[in-house]
CSV table of C-alpha atoms in Angstrom, one decimal:
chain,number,residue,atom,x,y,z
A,202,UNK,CA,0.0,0.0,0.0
A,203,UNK,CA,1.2,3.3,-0.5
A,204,UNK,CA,2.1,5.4,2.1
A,205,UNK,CA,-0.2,8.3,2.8
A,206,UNK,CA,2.1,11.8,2.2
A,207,UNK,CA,0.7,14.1,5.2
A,208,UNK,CA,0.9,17.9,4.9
A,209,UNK,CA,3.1,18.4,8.7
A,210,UNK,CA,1.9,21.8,8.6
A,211,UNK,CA,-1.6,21.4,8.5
A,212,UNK,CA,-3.4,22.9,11.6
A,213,UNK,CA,-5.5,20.1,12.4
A,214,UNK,CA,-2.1,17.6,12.0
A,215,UNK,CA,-0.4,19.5,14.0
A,216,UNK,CA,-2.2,20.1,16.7
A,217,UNK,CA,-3.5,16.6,16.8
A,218,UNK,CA,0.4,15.7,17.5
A,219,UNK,CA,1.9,18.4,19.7
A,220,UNK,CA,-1.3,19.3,21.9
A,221,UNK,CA,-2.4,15.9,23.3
A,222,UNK,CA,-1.7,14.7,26.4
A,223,UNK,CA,-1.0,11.2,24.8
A,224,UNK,CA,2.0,12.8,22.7
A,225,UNK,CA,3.9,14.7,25.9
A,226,UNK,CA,7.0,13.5,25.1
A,227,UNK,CA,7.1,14.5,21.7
A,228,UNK,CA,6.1,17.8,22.8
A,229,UNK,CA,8.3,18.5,25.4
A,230,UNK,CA,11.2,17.1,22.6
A,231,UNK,CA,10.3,19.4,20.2
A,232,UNK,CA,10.3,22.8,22.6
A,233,UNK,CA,13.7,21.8,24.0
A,234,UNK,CA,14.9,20.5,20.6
A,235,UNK,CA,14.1,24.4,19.5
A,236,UNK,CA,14.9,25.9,22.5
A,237,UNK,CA,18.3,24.5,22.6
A,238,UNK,CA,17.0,23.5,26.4
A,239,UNK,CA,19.1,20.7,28.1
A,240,UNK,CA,20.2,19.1,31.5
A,241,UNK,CA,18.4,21.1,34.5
A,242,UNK,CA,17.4,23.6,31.8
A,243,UNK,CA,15.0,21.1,30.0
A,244,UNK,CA,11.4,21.1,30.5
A,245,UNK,CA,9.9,17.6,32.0
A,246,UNK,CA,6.4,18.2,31.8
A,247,UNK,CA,3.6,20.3,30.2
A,248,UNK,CA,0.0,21.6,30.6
A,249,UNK,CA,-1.9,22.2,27.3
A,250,UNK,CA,-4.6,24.9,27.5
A,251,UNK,CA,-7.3,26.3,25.6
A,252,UNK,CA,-7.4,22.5,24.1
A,253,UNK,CA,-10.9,21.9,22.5
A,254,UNK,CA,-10.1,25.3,20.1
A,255,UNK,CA,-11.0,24.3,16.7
A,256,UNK,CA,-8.9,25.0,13.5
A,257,UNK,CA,-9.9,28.6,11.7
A,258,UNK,CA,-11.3,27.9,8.3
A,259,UNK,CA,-12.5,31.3,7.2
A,260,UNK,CA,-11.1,33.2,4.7
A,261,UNK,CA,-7.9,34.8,5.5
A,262,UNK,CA,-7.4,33.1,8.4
A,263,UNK,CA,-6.7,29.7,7.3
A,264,UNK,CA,-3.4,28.7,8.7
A,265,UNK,CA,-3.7,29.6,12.2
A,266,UNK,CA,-2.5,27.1,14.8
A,267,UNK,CA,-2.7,28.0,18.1
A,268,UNK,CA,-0.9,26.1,20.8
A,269,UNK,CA,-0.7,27.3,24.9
A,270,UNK,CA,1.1,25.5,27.2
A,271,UNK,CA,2.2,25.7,31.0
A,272,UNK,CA,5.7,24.7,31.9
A,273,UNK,CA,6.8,23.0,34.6
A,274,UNK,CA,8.7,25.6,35.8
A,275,UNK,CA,5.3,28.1,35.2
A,276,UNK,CA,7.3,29.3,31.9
A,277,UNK,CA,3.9,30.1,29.2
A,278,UNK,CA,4.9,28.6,26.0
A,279,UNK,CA,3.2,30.1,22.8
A,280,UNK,CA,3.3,27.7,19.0
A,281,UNK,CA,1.9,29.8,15.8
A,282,UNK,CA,1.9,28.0,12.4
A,283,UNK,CA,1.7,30.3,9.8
A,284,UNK,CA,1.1,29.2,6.6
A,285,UNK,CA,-0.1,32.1,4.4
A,286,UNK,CA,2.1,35.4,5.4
A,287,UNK,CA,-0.7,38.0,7.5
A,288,UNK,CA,0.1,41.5,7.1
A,289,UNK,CA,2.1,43.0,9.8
A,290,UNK,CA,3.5,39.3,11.0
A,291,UNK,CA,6.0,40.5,13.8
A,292,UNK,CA,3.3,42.8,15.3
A,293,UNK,CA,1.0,40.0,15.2
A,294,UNK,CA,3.6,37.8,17.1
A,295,UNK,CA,3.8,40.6,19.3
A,296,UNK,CA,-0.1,40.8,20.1
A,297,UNK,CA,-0.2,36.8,21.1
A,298,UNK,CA,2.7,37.0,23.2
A,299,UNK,CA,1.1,40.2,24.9
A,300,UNK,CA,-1.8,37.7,25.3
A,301,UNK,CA,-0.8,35.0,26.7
A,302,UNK,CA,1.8,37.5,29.5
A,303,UNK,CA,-1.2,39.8,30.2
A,304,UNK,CA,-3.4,36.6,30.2
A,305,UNK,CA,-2.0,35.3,33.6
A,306,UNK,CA,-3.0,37.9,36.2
A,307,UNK,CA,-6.4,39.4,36.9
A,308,UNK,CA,-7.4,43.0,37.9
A,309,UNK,CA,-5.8,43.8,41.3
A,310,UNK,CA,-3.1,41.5,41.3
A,311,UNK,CA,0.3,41.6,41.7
A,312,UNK,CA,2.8,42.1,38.7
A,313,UNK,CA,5.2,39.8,40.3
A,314,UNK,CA,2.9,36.8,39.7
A,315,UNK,CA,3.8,37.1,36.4
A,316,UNK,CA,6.1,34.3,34.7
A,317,UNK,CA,8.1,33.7,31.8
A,318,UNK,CA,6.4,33.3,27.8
A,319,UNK,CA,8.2,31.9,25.1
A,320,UNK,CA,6.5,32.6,21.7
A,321,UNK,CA,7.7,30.5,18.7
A,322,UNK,CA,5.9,30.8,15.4
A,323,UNK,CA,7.0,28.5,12.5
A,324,UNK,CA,6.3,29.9,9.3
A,325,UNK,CA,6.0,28.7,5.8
A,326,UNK,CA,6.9,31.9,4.2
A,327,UNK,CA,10.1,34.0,4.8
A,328,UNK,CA,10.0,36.5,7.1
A,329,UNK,CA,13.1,38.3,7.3
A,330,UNK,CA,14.7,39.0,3.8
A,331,UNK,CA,18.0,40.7,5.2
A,332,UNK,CA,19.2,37.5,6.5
A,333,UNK,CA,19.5,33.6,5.3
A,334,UNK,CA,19.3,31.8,7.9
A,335,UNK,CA,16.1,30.0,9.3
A,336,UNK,CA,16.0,30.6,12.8
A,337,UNK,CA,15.6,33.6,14.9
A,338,UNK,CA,15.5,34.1,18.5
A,339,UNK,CA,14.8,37.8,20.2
A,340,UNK,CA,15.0,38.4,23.9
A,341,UNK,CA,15.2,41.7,25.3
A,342,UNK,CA,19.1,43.2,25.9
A,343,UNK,CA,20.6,46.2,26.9
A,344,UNK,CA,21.6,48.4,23.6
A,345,UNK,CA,24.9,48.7,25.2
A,346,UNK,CA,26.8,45.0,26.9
A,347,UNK,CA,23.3,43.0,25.0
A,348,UNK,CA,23.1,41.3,28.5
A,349,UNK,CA,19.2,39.8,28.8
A,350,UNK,CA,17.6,42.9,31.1
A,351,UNK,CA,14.1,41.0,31.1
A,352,UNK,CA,13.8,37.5,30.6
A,353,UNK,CA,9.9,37.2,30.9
A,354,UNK,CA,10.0,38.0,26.8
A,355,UNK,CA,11.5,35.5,24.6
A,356,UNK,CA,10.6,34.9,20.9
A,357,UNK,CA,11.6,32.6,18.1
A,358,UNK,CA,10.6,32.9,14.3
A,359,UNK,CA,11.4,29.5,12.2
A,360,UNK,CA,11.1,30.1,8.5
A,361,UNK,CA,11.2,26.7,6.8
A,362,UNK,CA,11.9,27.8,3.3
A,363,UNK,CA,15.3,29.0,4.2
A,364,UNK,CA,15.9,25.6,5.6
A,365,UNK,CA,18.3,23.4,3.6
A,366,UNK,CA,19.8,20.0,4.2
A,367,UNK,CA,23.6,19.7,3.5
A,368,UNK,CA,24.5,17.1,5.7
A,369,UNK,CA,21.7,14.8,7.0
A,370,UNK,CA,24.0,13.2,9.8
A,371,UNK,CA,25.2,16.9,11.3
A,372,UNK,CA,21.9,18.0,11.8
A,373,UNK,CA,21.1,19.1,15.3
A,374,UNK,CA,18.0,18.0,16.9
A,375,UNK,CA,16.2,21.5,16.2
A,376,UNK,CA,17.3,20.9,12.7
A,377,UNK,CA,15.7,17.4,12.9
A,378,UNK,CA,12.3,19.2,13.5
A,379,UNK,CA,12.6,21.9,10.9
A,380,UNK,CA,13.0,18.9,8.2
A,381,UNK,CA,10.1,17.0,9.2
A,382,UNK,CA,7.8,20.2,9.4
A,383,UNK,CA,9.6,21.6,5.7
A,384,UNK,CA,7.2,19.3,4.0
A,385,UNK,CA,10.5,19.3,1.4
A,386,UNK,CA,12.3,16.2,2.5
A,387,UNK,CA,12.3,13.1,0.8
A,388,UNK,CA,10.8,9.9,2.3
A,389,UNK,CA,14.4,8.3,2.1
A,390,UNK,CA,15.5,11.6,3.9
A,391,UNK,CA,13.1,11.7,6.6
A,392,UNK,CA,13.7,7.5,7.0
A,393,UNK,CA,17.3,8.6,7.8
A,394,UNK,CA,16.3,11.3,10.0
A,395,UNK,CA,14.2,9.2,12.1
A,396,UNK,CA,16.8,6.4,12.4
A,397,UNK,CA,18.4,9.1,14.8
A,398,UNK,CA,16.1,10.9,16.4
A,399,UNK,CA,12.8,8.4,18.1
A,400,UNK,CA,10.8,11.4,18.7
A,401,UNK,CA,11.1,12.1,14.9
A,402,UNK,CA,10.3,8.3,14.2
A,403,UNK,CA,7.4,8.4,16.2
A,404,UNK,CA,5.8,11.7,14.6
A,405,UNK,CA,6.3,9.7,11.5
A,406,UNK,CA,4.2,6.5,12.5
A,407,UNK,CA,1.7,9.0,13.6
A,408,UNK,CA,1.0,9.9,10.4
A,409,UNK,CA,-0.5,6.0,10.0
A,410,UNK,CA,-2.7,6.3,12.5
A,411,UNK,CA,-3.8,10.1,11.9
A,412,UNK,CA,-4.9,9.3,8.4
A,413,UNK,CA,-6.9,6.4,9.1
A,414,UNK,CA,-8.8,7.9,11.7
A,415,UNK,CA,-12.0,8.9,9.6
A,416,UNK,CA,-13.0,11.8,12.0
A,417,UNK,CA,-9.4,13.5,12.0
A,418,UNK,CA,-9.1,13.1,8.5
A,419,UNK,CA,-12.6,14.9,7.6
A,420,UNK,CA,-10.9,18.0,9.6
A,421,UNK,CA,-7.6,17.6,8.0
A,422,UNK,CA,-9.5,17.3,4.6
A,423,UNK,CA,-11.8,20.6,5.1
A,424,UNK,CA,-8.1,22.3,5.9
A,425,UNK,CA,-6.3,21.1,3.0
A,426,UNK,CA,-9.1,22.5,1.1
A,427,UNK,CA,-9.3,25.8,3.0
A,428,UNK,CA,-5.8,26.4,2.0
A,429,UNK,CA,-6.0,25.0,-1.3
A,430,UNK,CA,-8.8,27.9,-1.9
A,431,UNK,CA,-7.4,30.4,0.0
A,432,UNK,CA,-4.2,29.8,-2.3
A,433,UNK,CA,-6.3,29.6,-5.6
A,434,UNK,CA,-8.2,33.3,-4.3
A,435,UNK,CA,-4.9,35.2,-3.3
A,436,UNK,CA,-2.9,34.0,-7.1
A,437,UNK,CA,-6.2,34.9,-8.3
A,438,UNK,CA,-6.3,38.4,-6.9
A,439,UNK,CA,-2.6,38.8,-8.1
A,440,UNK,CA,-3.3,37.9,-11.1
A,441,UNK,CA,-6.0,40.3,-11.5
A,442,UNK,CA,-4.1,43.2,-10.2
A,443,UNK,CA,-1.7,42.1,-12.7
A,444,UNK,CA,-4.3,42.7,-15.4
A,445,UNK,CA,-5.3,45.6,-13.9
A,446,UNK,CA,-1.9,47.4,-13.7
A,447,UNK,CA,-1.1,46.2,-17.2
A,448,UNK,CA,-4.5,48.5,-18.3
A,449,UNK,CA,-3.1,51.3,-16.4
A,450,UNK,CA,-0.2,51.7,-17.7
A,451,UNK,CA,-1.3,51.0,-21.6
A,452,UNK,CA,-4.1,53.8,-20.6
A,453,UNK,CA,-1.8,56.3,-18.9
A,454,UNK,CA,0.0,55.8,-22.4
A,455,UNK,CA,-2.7,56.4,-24.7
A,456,UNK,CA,-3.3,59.4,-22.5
A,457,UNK,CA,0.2,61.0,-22.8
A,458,UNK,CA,0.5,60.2,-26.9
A,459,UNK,CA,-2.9,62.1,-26.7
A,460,UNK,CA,-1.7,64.8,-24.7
A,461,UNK,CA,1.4,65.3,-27.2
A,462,UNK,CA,-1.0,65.5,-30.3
A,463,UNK,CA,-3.3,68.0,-28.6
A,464,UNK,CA,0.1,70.1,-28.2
A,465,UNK,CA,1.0,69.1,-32.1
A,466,UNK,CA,-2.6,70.7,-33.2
A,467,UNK,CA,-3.6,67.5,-34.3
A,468,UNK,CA,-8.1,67.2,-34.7
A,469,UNK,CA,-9.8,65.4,-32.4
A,470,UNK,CA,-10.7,62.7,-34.9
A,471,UNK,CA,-6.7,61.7,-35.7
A,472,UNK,CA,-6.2,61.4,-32.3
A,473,UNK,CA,-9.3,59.3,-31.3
A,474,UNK,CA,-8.2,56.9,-33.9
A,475,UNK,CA,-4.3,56.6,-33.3
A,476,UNK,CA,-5.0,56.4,-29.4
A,477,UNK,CA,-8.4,54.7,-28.9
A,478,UNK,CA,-9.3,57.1,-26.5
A,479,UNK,CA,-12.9,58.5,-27.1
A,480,UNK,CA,-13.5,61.7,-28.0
A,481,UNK,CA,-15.1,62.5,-24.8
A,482,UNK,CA,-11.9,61.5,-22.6
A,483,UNK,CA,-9.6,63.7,-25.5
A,484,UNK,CA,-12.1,67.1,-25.0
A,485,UNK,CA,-11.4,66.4,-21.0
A,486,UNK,CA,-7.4,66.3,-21.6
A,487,UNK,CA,-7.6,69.4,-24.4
A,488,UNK,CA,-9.8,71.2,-21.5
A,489,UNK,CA,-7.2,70.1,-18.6
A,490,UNK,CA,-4.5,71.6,-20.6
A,491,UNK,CA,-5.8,74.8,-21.3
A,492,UNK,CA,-6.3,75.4,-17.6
């Protein structure tokens, strides 16, 4: 049988495999995979929140995924998949990790009961253009020795389509991640991959199961197609605006070979005929130009 190819990025995927309780381990692999966190450093356990959200098929918000968590250590975590780039992305980022900080106290209480959020958005678009490589961490530093001055903020931005595999068996185990979620590896790649890395291996046999399950497929279907429209509707609109330039420009041209033959003396009729401009729209540039 042939194996089912599984889009990693989809919202309903990937929240059916990071944000269960079943999958903690994989979880807590993939934050301190990205995170670089090891040792005494490494989270050990997790609390998913705000579990039962549903994925967002609507247009222009198709590829949300939105993943809380609670620490062990009462850090907030924060996941964002981004498929199709949103206007204003890093202010968006900013917004969600405002969220989830201002989220933990209520009215009256004290500022100090406020812990540490990590915000990581993996995006399938780039992001930063000034730059080539894939992953981007931003804490807040002093301008002058860039020692961190607050810790509470901490925010990562993963653009798969800068990531490239060179060297399969040098990868680090962030790396590992970022070519399963790429959606650009082959099967023989991601075989390899998983050979050293079990977390890896086991997101992969989750696929099996995933896609057989007839209600999570259903959701994972409506997605697919969400995106698959929302894609169609935003080449569409380019293309249009293409069009629409195109027209623009070829008017804005008719317009100035008018305006030159109006200068030249040349009758309304000539003109209307060489330009294709109507006579209406020439009397409106003669009478413009005799302001």
């Amino acid at each position: 049988m042939e194996k089912i190819k599984v889009n990693m990025l989809n919202d309903v995927f990937f929240k059916s495999l990071l944000c269960d309780d079943r999958h903690k381990e994989l979880t807590l692999n993939f934050l301190n995979s990205i995170l670089n966190r090891t040792g005494d450093e490494a989270f050990y356990d997790i609390e998913f929140l705000d579990k039962e959200i549903d994925p967002i098929i609507e247009a222009g918000k198709v590829s949300i995924l939105d993943i809380r968590a609670k620490m062990n250590d009462d850090t907030y975590v924060n996941v964002e998949v981004q498929i199709a780039k949103p206007v204003d992305m890093k202010k968006r980022a900013m917004f969600y990790w405002s969220k989830l900080y201002s989220y933990q106290i209520g009215k009256g209480e004290d500022y100090s009961l406020l812990k540490d959020v990590i915000s990581i958005n993996l995006l399938n678009f780039i992001l930063f253009k000034e730059h080539k490589r894939c992953h981007s961490s931003c804490h807040i530093t002093d301008d002058f020795d860039k020692n961190t001055v607050i810790k509470d903020f901490e925010m990562h931005f993963i653009e798969l389509p800068k990531f490239k595999i060179s060297d399969i068996k040098r990868l680090k185990k962030s790396e590992k991640w970022f070519a399963l979620f790429s959606n650009r590896c082959t099967d023989e790649e991601l075989e390899e991959i998983a050979m050293s890395e079990p977390s890896i291996k086991k997101a992969l046999e989750y696929q099996d199961y995933f896609m057989h399950d007839e209600k999570l497929r259903y959701k994972y279907e409506l997605q697919e197609k969400a995106i698959r429209d929302y894609n169609s509707s935003m080449r569409a609109s380019k293309q249009e605006g293409i069009q629409e330039g195109i027209q623009e420009g070829i008017q804005s041209e008719r317009k100035t070979i008018a305006i030159n033959l109006l200068k030249a003396n040349m009758s309304i009729d000539f003109i209307s005929q060489n330009t294709g401009l109507s006579e209406q729209e020439i009397l409106l540039l003669k009478k413009s130009l005799n302001k």
